[in-house]
PDB file of C-alpha atoms in Angstrom:
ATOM      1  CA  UNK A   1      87.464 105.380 116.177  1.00 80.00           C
ATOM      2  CA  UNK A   2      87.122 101.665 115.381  1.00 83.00           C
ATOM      3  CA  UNK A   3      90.612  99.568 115.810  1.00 91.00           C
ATOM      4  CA  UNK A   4      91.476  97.146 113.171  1.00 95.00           C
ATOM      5  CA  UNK A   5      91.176  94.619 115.991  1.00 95.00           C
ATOM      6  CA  UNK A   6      87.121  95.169 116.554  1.00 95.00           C
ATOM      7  CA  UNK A   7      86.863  95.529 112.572  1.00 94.00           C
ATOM      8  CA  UNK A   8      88.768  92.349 112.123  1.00 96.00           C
ATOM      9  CA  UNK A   9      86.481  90.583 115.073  1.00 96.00           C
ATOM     10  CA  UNK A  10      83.357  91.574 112.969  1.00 93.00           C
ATOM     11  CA  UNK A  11      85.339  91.500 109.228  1.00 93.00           C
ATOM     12  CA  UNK A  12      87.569  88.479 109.784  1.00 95.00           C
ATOM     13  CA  UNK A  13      87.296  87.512 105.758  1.00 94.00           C
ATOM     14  CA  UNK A  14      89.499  91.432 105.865  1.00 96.00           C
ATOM     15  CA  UNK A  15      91.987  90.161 108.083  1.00 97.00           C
ATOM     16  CA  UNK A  16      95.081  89.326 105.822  1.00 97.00           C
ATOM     17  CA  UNK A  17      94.704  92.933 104.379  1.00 97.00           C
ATOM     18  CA  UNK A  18      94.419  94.999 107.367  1.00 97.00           C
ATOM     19  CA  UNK A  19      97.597  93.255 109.213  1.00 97.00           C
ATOM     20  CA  UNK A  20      99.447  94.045 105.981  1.00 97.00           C
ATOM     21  CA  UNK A  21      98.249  97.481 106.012  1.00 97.00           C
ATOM     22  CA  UNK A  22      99.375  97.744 109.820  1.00 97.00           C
ATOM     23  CA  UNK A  23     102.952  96.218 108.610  1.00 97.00           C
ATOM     24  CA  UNK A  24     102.416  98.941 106.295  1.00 97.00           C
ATOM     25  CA  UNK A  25     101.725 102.067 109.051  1.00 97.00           C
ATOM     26  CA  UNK A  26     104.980 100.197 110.755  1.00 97.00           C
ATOM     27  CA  UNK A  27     106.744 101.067 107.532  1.00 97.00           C
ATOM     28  CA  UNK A  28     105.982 104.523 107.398  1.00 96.00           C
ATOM     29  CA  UNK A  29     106.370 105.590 111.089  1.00 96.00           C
ATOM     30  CA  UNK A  30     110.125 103.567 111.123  1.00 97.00           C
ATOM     31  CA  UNK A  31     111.118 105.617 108.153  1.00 96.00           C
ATOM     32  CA  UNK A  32     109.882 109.079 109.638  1.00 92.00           C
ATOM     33  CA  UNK A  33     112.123 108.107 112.152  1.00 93.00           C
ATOM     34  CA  UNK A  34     115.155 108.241 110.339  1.00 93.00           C
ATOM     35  CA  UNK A  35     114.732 112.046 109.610  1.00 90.00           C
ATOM     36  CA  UNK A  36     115.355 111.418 105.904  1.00 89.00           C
ATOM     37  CA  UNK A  37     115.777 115.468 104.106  1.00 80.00           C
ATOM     38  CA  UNK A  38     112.784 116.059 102.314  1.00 73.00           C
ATOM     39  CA  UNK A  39     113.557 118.255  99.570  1.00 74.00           C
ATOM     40  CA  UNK A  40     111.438 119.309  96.448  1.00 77.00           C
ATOM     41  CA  UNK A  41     114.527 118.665  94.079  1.00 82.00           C
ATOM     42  CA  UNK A  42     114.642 114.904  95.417  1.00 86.00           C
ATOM     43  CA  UNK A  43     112.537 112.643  93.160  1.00 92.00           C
ATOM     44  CA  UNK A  44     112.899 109.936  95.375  1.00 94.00           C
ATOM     45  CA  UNK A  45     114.935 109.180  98.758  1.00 95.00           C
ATOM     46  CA  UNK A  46     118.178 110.032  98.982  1.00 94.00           C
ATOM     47  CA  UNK A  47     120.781 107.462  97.364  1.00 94.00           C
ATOM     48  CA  UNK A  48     122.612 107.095 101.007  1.00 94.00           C
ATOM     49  CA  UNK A  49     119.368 105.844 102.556  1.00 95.00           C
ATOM     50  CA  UNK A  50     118.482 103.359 100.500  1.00 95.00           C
ATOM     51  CA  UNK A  51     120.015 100.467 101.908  1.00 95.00           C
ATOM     52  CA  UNK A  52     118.504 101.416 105.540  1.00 96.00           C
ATOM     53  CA  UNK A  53     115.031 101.772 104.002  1.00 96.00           C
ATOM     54  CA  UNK A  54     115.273  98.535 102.333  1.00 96.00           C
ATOM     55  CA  UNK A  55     115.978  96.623 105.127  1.00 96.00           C
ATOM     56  CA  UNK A  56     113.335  98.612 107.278  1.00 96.00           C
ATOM     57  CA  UNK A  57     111.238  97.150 104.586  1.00 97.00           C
ATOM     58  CA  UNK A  58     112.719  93.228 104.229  1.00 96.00           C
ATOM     59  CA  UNK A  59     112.430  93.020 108.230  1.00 96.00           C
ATOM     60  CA  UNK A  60     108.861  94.682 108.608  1.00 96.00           C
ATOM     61  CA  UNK A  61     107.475  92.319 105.564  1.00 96.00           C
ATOM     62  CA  UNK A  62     109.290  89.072 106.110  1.00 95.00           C
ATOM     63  CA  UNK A  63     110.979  89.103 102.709  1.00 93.00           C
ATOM     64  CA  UNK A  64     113.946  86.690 101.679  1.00 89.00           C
ATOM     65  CA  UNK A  65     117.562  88.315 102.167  1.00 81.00           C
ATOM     66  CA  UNK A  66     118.584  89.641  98.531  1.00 89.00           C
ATOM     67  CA  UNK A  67     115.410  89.813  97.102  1.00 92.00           C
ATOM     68  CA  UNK A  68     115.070  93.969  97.269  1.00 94.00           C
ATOM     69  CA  UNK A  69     118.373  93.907  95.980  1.00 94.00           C
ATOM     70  CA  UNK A  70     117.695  94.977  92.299  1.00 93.00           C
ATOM     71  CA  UNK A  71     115.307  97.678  93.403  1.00 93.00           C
ATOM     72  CA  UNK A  72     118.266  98.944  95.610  1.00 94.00           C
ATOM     73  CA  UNK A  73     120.743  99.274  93.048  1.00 94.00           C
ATOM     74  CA  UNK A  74     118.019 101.610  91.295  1.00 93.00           C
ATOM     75  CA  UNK A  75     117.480 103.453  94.196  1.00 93.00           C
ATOM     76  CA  UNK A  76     121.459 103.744  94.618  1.00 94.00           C
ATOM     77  CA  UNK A  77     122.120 104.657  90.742  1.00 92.00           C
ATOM     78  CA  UNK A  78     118.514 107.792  90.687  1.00 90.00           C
ATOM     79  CA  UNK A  79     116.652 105.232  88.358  1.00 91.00           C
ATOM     80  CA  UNK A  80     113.282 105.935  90.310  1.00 93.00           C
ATOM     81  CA  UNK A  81     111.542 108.778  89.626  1.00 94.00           C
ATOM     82  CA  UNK A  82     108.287 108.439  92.752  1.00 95.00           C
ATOM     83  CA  UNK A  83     106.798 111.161  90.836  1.00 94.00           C
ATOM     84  CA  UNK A  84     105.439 108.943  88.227  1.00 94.00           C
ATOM     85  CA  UNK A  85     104.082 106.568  90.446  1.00 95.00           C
ATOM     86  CA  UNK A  86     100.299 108.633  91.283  1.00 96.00           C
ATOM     87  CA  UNK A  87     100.119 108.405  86.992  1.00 93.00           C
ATOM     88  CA  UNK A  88     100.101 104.912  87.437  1.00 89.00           C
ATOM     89  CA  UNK A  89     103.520 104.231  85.327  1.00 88.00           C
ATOM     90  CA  UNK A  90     106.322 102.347  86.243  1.00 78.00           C
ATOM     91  CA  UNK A  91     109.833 102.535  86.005  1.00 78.00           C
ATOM     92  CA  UNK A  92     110.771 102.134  82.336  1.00 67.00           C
ATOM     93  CA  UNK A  93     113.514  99.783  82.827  1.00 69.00           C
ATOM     94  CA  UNK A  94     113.045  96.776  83.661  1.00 76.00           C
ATOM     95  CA  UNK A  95     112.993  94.987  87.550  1.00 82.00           C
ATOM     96  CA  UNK A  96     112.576  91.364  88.028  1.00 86.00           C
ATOM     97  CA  UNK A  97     108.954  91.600  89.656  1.00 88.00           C
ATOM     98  CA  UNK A  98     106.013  90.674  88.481  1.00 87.00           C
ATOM     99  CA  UNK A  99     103.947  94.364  87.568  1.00 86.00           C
ATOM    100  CA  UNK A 100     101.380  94.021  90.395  1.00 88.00           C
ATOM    101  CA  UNK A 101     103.908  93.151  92.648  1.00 90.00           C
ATOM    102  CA  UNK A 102     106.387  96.010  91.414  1.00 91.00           C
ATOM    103  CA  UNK A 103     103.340  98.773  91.764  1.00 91.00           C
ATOM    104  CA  UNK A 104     102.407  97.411  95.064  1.00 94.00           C
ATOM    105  CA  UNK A 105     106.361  97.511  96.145  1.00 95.00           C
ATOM    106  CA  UNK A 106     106.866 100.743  94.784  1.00 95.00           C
ATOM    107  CA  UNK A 107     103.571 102.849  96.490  1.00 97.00           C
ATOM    108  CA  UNK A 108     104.680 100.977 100.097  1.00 97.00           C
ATOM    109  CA  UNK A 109     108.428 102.415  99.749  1.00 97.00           C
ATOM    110  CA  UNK A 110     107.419 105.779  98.583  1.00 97.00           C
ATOM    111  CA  UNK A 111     104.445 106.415 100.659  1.00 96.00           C
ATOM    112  CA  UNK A 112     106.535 107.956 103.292  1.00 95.00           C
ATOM    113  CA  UNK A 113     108.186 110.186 100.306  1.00 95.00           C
ATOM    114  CA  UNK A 114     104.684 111.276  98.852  1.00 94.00           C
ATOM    115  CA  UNK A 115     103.681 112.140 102.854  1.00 92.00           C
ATOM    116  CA  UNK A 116     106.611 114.009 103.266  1.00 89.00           C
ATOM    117  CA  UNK A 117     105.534 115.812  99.991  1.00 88.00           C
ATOM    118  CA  UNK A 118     102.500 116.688 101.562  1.00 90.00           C
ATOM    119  CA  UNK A 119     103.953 118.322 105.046  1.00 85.00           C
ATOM    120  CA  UNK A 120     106.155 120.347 102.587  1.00 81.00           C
ATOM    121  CA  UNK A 121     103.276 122.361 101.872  1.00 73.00           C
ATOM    122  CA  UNK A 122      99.725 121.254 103.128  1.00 72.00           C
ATOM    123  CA  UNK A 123      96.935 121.292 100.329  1.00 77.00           C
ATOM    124  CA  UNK A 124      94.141 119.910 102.455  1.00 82.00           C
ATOM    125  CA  UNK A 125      91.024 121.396 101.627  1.00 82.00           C
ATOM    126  CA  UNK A 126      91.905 122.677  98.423  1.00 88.00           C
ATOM    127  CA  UNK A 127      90.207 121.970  94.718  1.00 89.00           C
ATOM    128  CA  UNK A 128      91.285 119.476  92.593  1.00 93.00           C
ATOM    129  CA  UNK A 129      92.091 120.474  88.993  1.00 89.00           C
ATOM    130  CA  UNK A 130      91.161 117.921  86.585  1.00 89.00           C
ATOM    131  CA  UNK A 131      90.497 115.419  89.153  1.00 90.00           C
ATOM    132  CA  UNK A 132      94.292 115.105  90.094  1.00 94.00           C
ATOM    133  CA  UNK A 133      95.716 115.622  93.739  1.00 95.00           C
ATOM    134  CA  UNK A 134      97.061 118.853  94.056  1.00 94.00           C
ATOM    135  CA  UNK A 135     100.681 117.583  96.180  1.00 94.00           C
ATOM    136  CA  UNK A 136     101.293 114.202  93.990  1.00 94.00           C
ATOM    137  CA  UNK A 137      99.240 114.677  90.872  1.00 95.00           C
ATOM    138  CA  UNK A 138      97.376 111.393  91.756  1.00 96.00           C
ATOM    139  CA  UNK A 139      93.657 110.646  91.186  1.00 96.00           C
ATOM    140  CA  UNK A 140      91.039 109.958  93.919  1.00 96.00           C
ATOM    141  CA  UNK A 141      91.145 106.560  95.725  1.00 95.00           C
ATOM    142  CA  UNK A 142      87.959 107.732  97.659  1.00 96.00           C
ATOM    143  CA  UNK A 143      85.137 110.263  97.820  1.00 95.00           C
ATOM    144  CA  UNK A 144      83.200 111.322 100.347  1.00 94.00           C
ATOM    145  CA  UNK A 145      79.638 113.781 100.004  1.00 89.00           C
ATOM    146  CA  UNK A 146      79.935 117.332 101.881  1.00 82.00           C
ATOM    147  CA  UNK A 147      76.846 119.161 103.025  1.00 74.00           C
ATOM    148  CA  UNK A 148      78.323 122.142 100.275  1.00 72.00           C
ATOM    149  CA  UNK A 149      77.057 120.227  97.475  1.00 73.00           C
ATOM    150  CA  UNK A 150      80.546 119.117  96.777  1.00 82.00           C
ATOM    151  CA  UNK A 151      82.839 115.819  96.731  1.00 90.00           C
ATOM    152  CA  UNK A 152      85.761 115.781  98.847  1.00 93.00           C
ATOM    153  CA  UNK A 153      88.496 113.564  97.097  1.00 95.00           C
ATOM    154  CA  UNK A 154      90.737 111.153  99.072  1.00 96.00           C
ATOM    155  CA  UNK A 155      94.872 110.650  97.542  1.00 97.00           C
ATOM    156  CA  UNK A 156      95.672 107.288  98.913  1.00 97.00           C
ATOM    157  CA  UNK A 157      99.383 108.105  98.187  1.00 97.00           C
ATOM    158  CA  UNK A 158      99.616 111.531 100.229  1.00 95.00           C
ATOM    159  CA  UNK A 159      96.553 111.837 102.182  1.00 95.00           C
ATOM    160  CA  UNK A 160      95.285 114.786 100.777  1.00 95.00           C
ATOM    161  CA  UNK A 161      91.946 115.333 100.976  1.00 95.00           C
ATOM    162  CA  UNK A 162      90.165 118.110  98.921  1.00 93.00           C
ATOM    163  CA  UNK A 163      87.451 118.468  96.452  1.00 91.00           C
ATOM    164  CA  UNK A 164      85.809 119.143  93.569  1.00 88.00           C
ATOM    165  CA  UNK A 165      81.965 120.525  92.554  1.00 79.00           C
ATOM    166  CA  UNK A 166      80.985 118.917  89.521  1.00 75.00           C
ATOM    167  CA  UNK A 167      78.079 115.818  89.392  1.00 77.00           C
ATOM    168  CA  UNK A 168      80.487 113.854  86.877  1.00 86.00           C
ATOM    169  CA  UNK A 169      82.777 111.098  86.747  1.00 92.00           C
ATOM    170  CA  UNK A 170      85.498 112.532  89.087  1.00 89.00           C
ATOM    171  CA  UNK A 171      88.353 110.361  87.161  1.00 89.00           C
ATOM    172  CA  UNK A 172      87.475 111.246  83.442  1.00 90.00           C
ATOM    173  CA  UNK A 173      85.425 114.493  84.458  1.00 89.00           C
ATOM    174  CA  UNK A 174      82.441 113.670  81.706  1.00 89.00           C
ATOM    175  CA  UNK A 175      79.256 115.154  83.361  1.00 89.00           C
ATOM    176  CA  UNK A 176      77.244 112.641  80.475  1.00 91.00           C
ATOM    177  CA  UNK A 177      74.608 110.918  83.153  1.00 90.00           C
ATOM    178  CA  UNK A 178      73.796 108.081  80.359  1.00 92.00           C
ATOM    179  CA  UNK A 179      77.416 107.296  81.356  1.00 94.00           C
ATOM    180  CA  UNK A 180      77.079 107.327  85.218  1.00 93.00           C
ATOM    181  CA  UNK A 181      75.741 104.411  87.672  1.00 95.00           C
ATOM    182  CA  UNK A 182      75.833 104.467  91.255  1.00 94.00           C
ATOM    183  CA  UNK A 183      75.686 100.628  93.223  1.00 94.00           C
ATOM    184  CA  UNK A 184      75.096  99.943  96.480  1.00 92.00           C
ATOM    185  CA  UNK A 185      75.292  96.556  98.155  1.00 91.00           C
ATOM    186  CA  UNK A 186      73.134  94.969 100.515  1.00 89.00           C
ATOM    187  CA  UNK A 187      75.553  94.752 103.852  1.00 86.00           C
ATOM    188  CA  UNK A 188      77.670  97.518 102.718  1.00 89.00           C
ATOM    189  CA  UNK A 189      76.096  99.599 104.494  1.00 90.00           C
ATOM    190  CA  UNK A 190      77.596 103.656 104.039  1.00 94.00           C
ATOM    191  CA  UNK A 191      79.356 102.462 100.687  1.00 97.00           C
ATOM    192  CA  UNK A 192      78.482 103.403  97.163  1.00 96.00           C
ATOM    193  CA  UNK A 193      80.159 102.538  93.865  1.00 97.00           C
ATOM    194  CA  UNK A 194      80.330 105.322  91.067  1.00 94.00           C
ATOM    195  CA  UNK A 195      80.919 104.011  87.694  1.00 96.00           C
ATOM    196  CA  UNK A 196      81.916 105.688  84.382  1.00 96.00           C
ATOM    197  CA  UNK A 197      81.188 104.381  81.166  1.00 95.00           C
ATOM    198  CA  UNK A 198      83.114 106.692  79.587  1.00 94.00           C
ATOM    199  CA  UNK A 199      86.525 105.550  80.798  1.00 94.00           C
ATOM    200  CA  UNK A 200      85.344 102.528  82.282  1.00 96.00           C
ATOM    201  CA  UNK A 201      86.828 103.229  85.788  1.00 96.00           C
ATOM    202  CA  UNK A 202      85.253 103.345  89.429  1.00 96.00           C
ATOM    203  CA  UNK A 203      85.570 105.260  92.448  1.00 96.00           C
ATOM    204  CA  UNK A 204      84.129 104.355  95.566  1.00 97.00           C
ATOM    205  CA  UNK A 205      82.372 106.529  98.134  1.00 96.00           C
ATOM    206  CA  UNK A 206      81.830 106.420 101.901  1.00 96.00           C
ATOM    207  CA  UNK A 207      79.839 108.853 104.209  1.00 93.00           C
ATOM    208  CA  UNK A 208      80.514 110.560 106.938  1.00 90.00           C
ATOM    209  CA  UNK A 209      79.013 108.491 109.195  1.00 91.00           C
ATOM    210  CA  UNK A 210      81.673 105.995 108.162  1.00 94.00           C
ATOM    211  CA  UNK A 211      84.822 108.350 108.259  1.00 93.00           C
ATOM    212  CA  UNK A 212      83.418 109.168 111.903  1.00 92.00           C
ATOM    213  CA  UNK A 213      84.819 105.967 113.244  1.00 93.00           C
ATOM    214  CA  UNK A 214      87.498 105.000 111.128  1.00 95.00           C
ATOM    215  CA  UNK A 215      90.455 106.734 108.533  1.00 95.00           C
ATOM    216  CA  UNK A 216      89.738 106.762 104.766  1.00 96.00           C
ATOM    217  CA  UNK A 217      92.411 104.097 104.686  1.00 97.00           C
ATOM    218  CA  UNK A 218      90.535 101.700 106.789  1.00 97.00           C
ATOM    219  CA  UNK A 219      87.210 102.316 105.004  1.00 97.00           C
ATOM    220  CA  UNK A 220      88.765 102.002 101.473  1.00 97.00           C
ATOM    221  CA  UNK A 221      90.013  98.542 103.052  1.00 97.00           C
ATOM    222  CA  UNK A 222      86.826  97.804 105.012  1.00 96.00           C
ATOM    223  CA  UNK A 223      85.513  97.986 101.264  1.00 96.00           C
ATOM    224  CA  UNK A 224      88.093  96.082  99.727  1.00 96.00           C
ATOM    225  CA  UNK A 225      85.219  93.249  98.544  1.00 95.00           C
ATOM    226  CA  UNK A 226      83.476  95.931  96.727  1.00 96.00           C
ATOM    227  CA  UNK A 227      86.089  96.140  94.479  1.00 97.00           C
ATOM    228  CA  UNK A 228      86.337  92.612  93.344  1.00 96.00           C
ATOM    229  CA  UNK A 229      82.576  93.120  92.898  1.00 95.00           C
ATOM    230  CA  UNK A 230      82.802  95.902  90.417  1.00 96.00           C
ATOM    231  CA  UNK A 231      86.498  95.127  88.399  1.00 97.00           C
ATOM    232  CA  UNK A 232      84.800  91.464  87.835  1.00 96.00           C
ATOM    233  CA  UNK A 233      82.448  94.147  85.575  1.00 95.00           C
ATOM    234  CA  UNK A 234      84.854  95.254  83.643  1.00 95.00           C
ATOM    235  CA  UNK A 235      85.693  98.688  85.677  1.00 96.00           C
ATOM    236  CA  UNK A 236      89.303  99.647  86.593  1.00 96.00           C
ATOM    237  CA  UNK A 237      90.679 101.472  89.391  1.00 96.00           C
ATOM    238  CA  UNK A 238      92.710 104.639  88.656  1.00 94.00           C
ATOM    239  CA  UNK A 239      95.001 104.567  92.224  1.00 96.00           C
ATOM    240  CA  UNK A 240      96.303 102.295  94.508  1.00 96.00           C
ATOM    241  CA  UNK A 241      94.285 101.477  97.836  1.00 97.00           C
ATOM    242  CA  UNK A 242      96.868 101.689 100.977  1.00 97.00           C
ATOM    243  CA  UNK A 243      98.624  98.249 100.408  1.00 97.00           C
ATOM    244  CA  UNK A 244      99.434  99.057  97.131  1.00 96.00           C
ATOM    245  CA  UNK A 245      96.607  97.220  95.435  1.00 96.00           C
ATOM    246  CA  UNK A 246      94.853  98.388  92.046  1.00 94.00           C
ATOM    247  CA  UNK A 247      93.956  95.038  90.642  1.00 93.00           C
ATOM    248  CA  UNK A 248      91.771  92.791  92.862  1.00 91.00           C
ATOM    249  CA  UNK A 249      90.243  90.786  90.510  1.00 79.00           C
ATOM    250  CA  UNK A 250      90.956  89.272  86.769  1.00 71.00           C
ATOM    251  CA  UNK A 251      89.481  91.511  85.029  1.00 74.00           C
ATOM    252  CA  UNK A 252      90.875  94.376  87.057  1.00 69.00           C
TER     253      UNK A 252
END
């Protein structure tokens, strides 16, 4: 498998994201550490173990003293429901964050809830029903071609991976090909963008060849310019990639 450090020494316009997205991995394997109960009844982490994750969080990411403070309290008082988070809503109160800032904040924290939600009860492997993740109800981040004439589907909150065996636009599920365009890019090599008309939203794929020598988190990364390439159309992402980002451009 490729290290970020050799992808980095051949990608170094990626670098900023990929040491945020190991600050990230930090995150997760510091909070699976402290043994937090993972219960289906729990919508979000325990109240008691806020405070600890927070600061897990302020230390890993450099952030001012205080400044998770509001989101704490909500943590503290059940105000977060993580299961809304894969349908791309925030909290309906409001936080003093800016909205791309509170949905990147808000997928780091819970990642390690949503993975947890996936260990509960493994779903690898499994199909898709209407294009949602079958653990965290969240759409694809990635796909990836099989040699069964399907599409396996990548959740870039949970890290399921599964599939689905229609030809259509994986997010909206329209099978209309006067709706459907597939880009590639010269230098981007093993990378494909699938566009929808329909519901004017993207998804981008990667081959095998590709997920041979790194995770679908590095590759969705290692694509990360692809995406400012196709939002600057007018095409929207429908989940996070693993730092949190959905808009990378304008027009995202």
């Amino acid at each position: 498998m490729d290290s970020i450090d050799e992808i980095i020494s051949k990608k170094p316009h990626l670098t900023d994201p990929l040491r945020f997205y190991e600050k990230a991995m930090k995150f997760t394997d510091a909070i699976a550490e402290l043994r937090i109960p993972s219960r289906p009844d729990l919508n979000a982490y325990p109240p008691e173990f806020a405070d600890q994750i927070l600061q897990c969080f302020s230390a890993l990411f450099e952030l001012p003293e205080g400044s998770l403070s509001p989101l704490k309290q909500a943590l503290e008082l059940g105000e977060i429901d993580f299961r809304r988070l894969p349908l791309l809503e925030v909290p309906a109160f409001s936080l003093p964050y800016p909205e791309d800032d509170l949905t990147l904040l808000l997928f780091l924290i819970s990642r390690p809830y949503f993975l947890g939600m996936r260990d509960r009860g493994p779903a690898n492997g499994r199909r898709w029903e209407e294009g949602r993740c079958p653990v965290c109800s969240a759409r694809p981040s990635l796909t990836s071609p099989t040699h069964e004439d399907r599409r396996q589907l990548h959740c870039s909150f949970c890290g399921t991976v599964g599939y689905d065996d229609t030809m259509g636009c994986p997010l909206c599920l329209t099978v209309d090909a006067a709706k459907q365009n597939i880009f590639s890019f010269d230098g981007e090599d093993g990378f494909t963008v699938h566009t929808c008309g329909g519901c004017r939203s993207y998804v981008k794929t990667v081959d095998e060849q590709v997920l041979a020598r790194m995770t679908p988190d590095i590759a969705d990364l290692l694509s990360l310019p692809l995406d400012i390439v196709i939002q600057e159309k007018g095409f929207k992402r429908s989940s996070p990639n693993p730092i949190g980002m959905v808009r990378m451009s304008a027009r995202g």
